[in-house]
Coordinates of C-alpha atoms in Angstrom, one line a residue:
M1 CA 146.4 117.6 179.8
D2 CA 148.2 120.9 179.7
T3 CA 148.0 121.9 176.0
S4 CA 150.3 124.9 176.5
V5 CA 153.3 122.4 176.4
V6 CA 152.2 121.0 173.0
D7 CA 154.4 122.0 170.0
Q8 CA 151.8 122.7 167.3
T9 CA 154.2 121.8 164.5
K10 CA 155.0 118.5 166.0
L11 CA 151.4 117.8 166.7
E12 CA 150.3 118.5 163.1
T13 CA 153.2 116.3 161.8
F14 CA 152.1 113.4 164.1
V15 CA 148.5 113.8 163.2
M16 CA 149.3 113.5 159.6
R17 CA 151.4 110.4 160.4
A18 CA 148.4 108.9 162.1
I19 CA 146.2 109.8 159.2
D20 CA 148.6 108.2 156.8
D21 CA 148.3 105.0 158.7
L22 CA 144.5 105.2 158.8
S23 CA 144.5 105.8 155.1
A24 CA 146.6 102.7 154.6
G25 CA 144.1 100.7 156.6
Y26 CA 141.3 101.9 154.4
G27 CA 143.5 101.2 151.4
G28 CA 143.9 97.6 152.4
V29 CA 140.2 97.1 152.0
M30 CA 140.4 98.6 148.5
V31 CA 143.3 96.2 147.7
S32 CA 141.3 93.2 148.9
L33 CA 138.3 94.2 146.8
G34 CA 140.4 94.8 143.7
S35 CA 142.0 91.4 144.1
K36 CA 138.8 89.4 144.7
L37 CA 136.9 91.2 141.9
G38 CA 139.7 90.7 139.4
L39 CA 140.1 94.4 138.8
Y40 CA 143.9 94.4 139.0
K41 CA 144.2 91.4 136.7
A42 CA 141.9 93.1 134.2
M43 CA 144.0 96.2 134.2
A44 CA 147.4 94.4 134.0
G45 CA 148.8 94.9 130.5
A46 CA 145.7 96.6 129.3
G47 CA 147.1 100.1 129.1
P48 CA 145.0 103.2 129.9
I49 CA 141.4 102.1 130.7
S50 CA 138.2 104.0 131.5
P51 CA 135.8 103.0 134.3
K52 CA 133.3 102.1 131.7
E53 CA 135.7 99.8 129.9
L54 CA 136.8 98.2 133.2
A55 CA 133.1 97.6 134.1
A56 CA 132.5 95.9 130.8
E57 CA 135.6 93.7 131.3
T58 CA 134.9 92.7 134.9
G59 CA 131.1 92.8 135.1
C60 CA 131.2 95.3 138.0
A61 CA 129.2 98.5 138.4
E62 CA 130.8 101.5 136.7
R63 CA 130.0 104.0 139.5
Y64 CA 131.6 101.8 142.1
L65 CA 134.6 101.3 139.9
R66 CA 135.1 105.0 139.3
E67 CA 135.3 105.7 143.1
W68 CA 137.5 102.7 143.6
L69 CA 139.9 103.8 140.8
N70 CA 140.1 107.3 142.3
A71 CA 141.0 105.8 145.7
Q72 CA 143.7 103.7 143.9
A73 CA 145.1 106.8 142.1
A74 CA 145.1 108.9 145.3
G75 CA 147.2 106.2 147.0
G76 CA 149.6 105.7 144.1
Y77 CA 148.3 102.2 143.3
V78 CA 147.3 103.1 139.7
V79 CA 148.3 105.9 137.4
Y80 CA 145.6 108.5 136.4
H81 CA 145.7 110.2 133.0
A82 CA 143.8 113.4 133.4
V83 CA 143.7 114.2 129.6
S84 CA 141.9 111.0 128.7
N85 CA 140.2 110.4 132.1
T86 CA 141.7 106.9 132.1
Y87 CA 143.6 104.8 134.6
E88 CA 146.6 102.5 134.1
L89 CA 148.3 99.8 136.1
S90 CA 152.1 100.0 135.6
P91 CA 154.2 96.8 135.2
E92 CA 155.6 97.4 138.6
Q93 CA 152.2 97.9 140.2
A94 CA 151.0 94.8 138.4
M95 CA 153.8 92.7 140.0
V96 CA 152.6 93.7 143.4
L97 CA 148.8 93.7 142.8
A98 CA 147.9 91.4 139.9
D99 CA 150.5 88.6 139.4
E100 CA 149.6 85.9 142.0
D101 CA 153.0 84.2 141.4
S102 CA 155.1 87.3 141.9
P103 CA 157.4 87.2 145.0
V104 CA 156.1 90.7 145.8
Y105 CA 152.4 90.0 145.4
I106 CA 150.7 91.7 148.4
P107 CA 146.9 91.3 148.4
N108 CA 147.0 88.0 150.4
A109 CA 149.0 89.7 153.1
W110 CA 145.9 91.9 153.9
K111 CA 144.1 88.8 155.2
V112 CA 146.4 88.9 158.3
P113 CA 145.3 92.3 159.7
A114 CA 141.8 91.4 158.8
S115 CA 142.1 88.3 161.1
M116 CA 143.7 90.5 163.8
W117 CA 140.6 92.7 163.8
F118 CA 138.3 89.7 163.9
D119 CA 140.2 88.4 166.9
E120 CA 140.3 91.8 168.8
E121 CA 138.2 90.5 171.7
K122 CA 140.6 87.6 172.1
A123 CA 143.6 89.9 172.1
L124 CA 141.9 92.2 174.7
E125 CA 141.3 89.2 177.0
A126 CA 144.9 88.0 176.5
F127 CA 146.3 91.4 177.5
R128 CA 144.2 91.5 180.6
T129 CA 144.9 88.0 181.7
G130 CA 148.3 87.2 180.3
K131 CA 146.9 84.0 178.8
G132 CA 147.8 82.9 175.3
V133 CA 145.9 82.4 172.1
A134 CA 146.8 79.4 170.0
W135 CA 147.4 79.6 166.3
G136 CA 144.3 77.4 165.5
D137 CA 142.1 79.7 167.6
H138 CA 142.5 82.6 165.3
H139 CA 140.2 83.6 162.5
G140 CA 140.7 81.4 159.3
R141 CA 141.9 84.4 157.3
L142 CA 145.2 84.3 159.3
H143 CA 146.1 80.8 158.2
C144 CA 145.3 81.4 154.5
G145 CA 146.9 84.8 154.4
V146 CA 150.2 83.7 156.0
A147 CA 150.5 80.6 153.9
A148 CA 149.7 82.4 150.6
F149 CA 152.0 85.3 151.3
Y150 CA 155.0 83.2 152.4
R151 CA 154.5 80.8 149.5
N152 CA 155.7 83.3 147.0
A153 CA 158.6 84.5 149.0
Y154 CA 159.8 81.0 149.5
R155 CA 159.3 80.2 145.8
K156 CA 161.7 83.0 144.9
S157 CA 164.4 82.4 147.5
L158 CA 164.3 78.9 149.1
V159 CA 165.7 76.7 146.4
P160 CA 167.8 79.1 144.3
E161 CA 169.3 81.2 147.2
W162 CA 168.8 79.9 150.8
L163 CA 169.6 76.2 150.4
P164 CA 172.8 76.9 148.4
A165 CA 173.9 79.3 151.2
L166 CA 174.0 76.3 153.6
E167 CA 177.3 74.4 153.6
G168 CA 177.0 71.1 151.6
V169 CA 173.2 70.8 151.9
V170 CA 172.3 71.0 148.2
K171 CA 174.7 68.1 147.5
Q172 CA 173.1 66.0 150.2
L173 CA 169.6 66.9 148.9
D174 CA 170.6 65.9 145.4
A175 CA 171.9 62.5 146.7
G176 CA 168.8 61.9 148.8
I177 CA 168.2 62.6 152.5
D178 CA 165.3 62.8 154.9
V179 CA 164.1 66.4 155.6
A180 CA 161.9 67.5 158.5
D181 CA 159.8 70.7 158.0
I182 CA 158.8 71.8 161.4
G183 CA 155.7 74.1 161.6
C184 CA 155.1 73.4 158.0
G185 CA 151.7 75.1 157.8
H186 CA 150.1 74.6 154.4
G187 CA 153.3 72.7 153.2
H188 CA 154.5 75.1 150.5
S189 CA 158.1 74.9 151.7
S190 CA 158.1 71.1 151.7
V191 CA 156.5 71.0 148.2
L192 CA 159.0 73.4 146.8
M193 CA 161.9 71.4 148.1
A194 CA 160.4 68.1 146.9
Q195 CA 160.0 69.4 143.4
A196 CA 163.6 70.5 143.3
F197 CA 165.1 67.4 144.9
P198 CA 163.3 64.3 143.8
N199 CA 165.8 61.9 145.5
S200 CA 165.0 63.3 149.0
R201 CA 162.1 62.6 151.3
F202 CA 160.2 65.3 153.1
H203 CA 158.2 65.1 156.3
G204 CA 156.1 68.1 157.4
F205 CA 154.9 68.5 161.0
D206 CA 152.4 71.0 162.4
T207 CA 150.0 71.2 165.4
H208 CA 147.2 72.7 163.3
S209 CA 145.0 70.0 161.8
A210 CA 143.4 72.2 159.1
S211 CA 146.8 73.2 157.9
I212 CA 148.0 69.6 157.6
E213 CA 144.9 68.8 155.5
E214 CA 145.6 71.7 153.2
A215 CA 149.3 70.7 153.0
R216 CA 148.3 67.2 151.8
R217 CA 146.1 68.8 149.1
N218 CA 148.9 71.0 148.0
A219 CA 151.3 68.1 147.7
E220 CA 148.7 66.2 145.7
D221 CA 148.2 69.1 143.4
A222 CA 151.9 69.5 142.9
G223 CA 152.4 65.8 142.1
V224 CA 154.8 65.1 145.0
A225 CA 152.4 63.3 147.5
A226 CA 154.5 60.1 147.2
Q227 CA 157.6 62.0 148.2
V228 CA 156.1 64.3 150.9
G229 CA 154.2 63.3 154.1
F230 CA 152.4 65.7 156.5
H231 CA 151.6 64.8 160.1
K232 CA 150.2 66.4 163.2
A233 CA 153.0 66.7 165.7
N234 CA 154.7 69.4 167.7
A235 CA 158.3 70.6 167.6
V236 CA 159.4 68.7 170.7
D237 CA 158.2 65.2 169.9
Y238 CA 157.8 64.7 166.1
P239 CA 159.0 61.2 165.1
G240 CA 162.0 60.2 163.1
K241 CA 165.8 60.1 163.4
N242 CA 168.8 60.8 161.2
Y243 CA 167.3 63.8 159.3
G244 CA 169.9 65.3 157.0
L245 CA 168.1 68.7 157.2
I246 CA 165.6 70.1 159.7
C247 CA 163.9 73.3 158.8
F248 CA 162.1 75.9 160.9
F249 CA 160.4 78.4 158.5
D250 CA 159.3 81.5 160.4
C251 CA 158.0 79.5 163.3
L252 CA 160.6 78.9 166.1
H253 CA 159.7 82.3 167.6
D254 CA 156.1 81.2 167.9
M255 CA 156.9 78.2 170.1
G256 CA 156.3 78.0 173.8
N257 CA 159.7 76.3 174.4
P258 CA 162.1 77.0 171.5
V259 CA 165.1 75.6 173.5
A260 CA 163.3 72.3 173.8
A261 CA 162.5 72.4 170.1
A262 CA 166.1 73.0 169.2
R263 CA 167.1 70.2 171.6
H264 CA 164.8 67.8 169.9
A265 CA 166.4 68.8 166.6
V266 CA 169.8 67.9 168.0
E267 CA 168.5 64.4 168.8
A268 CA 166.7 64.0 165.5
L269 CA 169.6 65.1 163.3
A270 CA 171.9 62.8 161.4
P271 CA 175.6 63.2 162.5
D272 CA 176.3 65.4 159.5
G273 CA 172.9 67.0 159.5
T274 CA 172.0 70.7 159.4
V275 CA 169.3 72.9 160.8
M276 CA 168.0 75.7 158.6
L277 CA 166.4 78.4 160.7
V278 CA 164.4 81.1 158.8
E279 CA 163.3 83.9 161.1
P280 CA 161.9 87.4 160.6
Y281 CA 164.7 89.9 160.0
A282 CA 165.6 91.8 163.1
N283 CA 168.5 93.5 164.7
D284 CA 169.5 92.6 168.2
R285 CA 168.6 96.0 169.8
V286 CA 165.1 97.6 170.0
E287 CA 166.5 101.0 168.9
D288 CA 167.9 99.4 165.7
N289 CA 164.5 98.0 164.8
N290 CA 162.9 101.2 163.7
S291 CA 161.4 100.6 160.3
P292 CA 158.0 99.8 158.6
V293 CA 159.0 96.1 158.4
A294 CA 160.0 96.0 162.1
R295 CA 156.7 97.8 163.0
L296 CA 154.7 95.2 161.0
Y297 CA 156.6 92.3 162.7
Y298 CA 156.2 93.7 166.2
A299 CA 152.5 94.3 165.7
A300 CA 152.0 90.7 164.4
S301 CA 154.1 89.4 167.2
T302 CA 151.9 91.2 169.8
T303 CA 148.7 89.4 168.8
L304 CA 149.9 86.3 167.0
C305 CA 153.4 85.1 167.8
C306 CA 153.7 85.9 171.5
A307 CA 150.1 84.8 172.0
H308 CA 150.8 81.4 170.5
S309 CA 154.0 81.0 172.5
L310 CA 152.1 81.8 175.7
S311 CA 149.4 79.3 174.8
E312 CA 152.1 76.6 174.8
G313 CA 153.4 77.5 178.3
G314 CA 155.6 80.5 177.3
H315 CA 158.8 79.1 178.7
L316 CA 160.7 81.5 176.4
V317 CA 158.6 84.0 174.5
L318 CA 160.9 85.2 171.7
G319 CA 158.5 87.2 169.6
A320 CA 159.0 87.9 165.9
Q321 CA 161.9 90.3 166.5
A322 CA 164.2 88.1 168.5
G323 CA 167.4 88.9 166.5
E324 CA 170.3 86.7 165.8
A325 CA 172.0 86.9 169.2
R326 CA 169.0 85.6 171.1
L327 CA 168.4 82.9 168.5
R328 CA 172.1 81.8 168.8
E329 CA 171.7 81.6 172.5
V330 CA 168.7 79.2 172.1
F331 CA 170.7 76.9 169.9
Q332 CA 173.8 77.0 172.1
K333 CA 171.6 76.0 175.1
A334 CA 170.2 73.1 173.1
G335 CA 173.7 71.8 172.4
F336 CA 174.6 73.1 168.9
R337 CA 178.2 74.2 168.5
H338 CA 178.0 75.7 165.1
F339 CA 175.7 78.6 164.4
R340 CA 176.0 81.3 161.6
R341 CA 174.1 83.7 159.5
A342 CA 174.0 82.1 156.0
A343 CA 172.0 84.7 154.2
E344 CA 169.5 87.5 154.7
T345 CA 166.8 89.5 153.0
P346 CA 165.0 92.7 154.1
F347 CA 162.4 90.4 155.6
N348 CA 164.3 87.3 156.8
L349 CA 167.4 86.0 158.5
I350 CA 168.6 82.6 157.2
L351 CA 170.6 80.9 159.9
E352 CA 172.6 77.6 159.9
A353 CA 173.1 75.4 162.9
R354 CA 175.0 72.1 163.2
R355 CA 176.1 69.9 166.1

């Protein structure tokens, strides 16, 4: 290329942007190591700590810890005290890195890009052929990472915020209704609702057998197995009628035929039933989706969401940044007359549909 047309200032700025991203990728490996070795947990609430003290606390080698701690300090993931040559995890950093029940706990999320790297050859083949890659054909880190990451977000918002935003649904759940959780994955959403609404019955459906097995274990561990059932089925032929609530948690955009899924929901709903659609946050126009969150979603959509939709025939490949207008169109085509945005977060749209 003709380098005479290159603006050196713009070049240097973009190179540093690319280096920032590369640094973040390296940092993700450090986060995973820190989580799996219990380093963040050992630092949480401990105050300033030296590499030697952290080594004694965790049973890890001091020299490795010193380098790891310096990487964390360089990235702003721990605080370095130069006078005492010690390192400290602030309360805010601990919420993100050490508290596994925190809604902002991030280490599990790094399993997703790890799976994307493991599956690079599949992605290359999909790009070249246009074929899909089914959810179950990805590396196992994907399923575990997505389930663990979303579990905490749902725990924070599903029962206290999202369900109350739906018209009359909490009252119905308290009285007792049947609920279908479509694309339930590891079942965390069903389990959370079952714990909050003991009079209702919950039915989780997913096409991934390993996830269904894990969901059943999660229900047993939570003590709600008698109230929650999980079954292998897809979004267009799961059994049951007269559901008071049908939920799609971050999954409709992955489906090969979302209109057919919405149409089956129309048929399976009770006359006064509601669909709760939780989707990744997105504006309707590409130029308005210019943020780190949108970039993350578009990247995941490229190798995961669109790939699965194409593996199911790809009748309508929504992708993870569909936006409210396209989702509304899906439900209108399926026969829903009521569709509204009930709530939103920086990461999700919570939408309500009724017949």
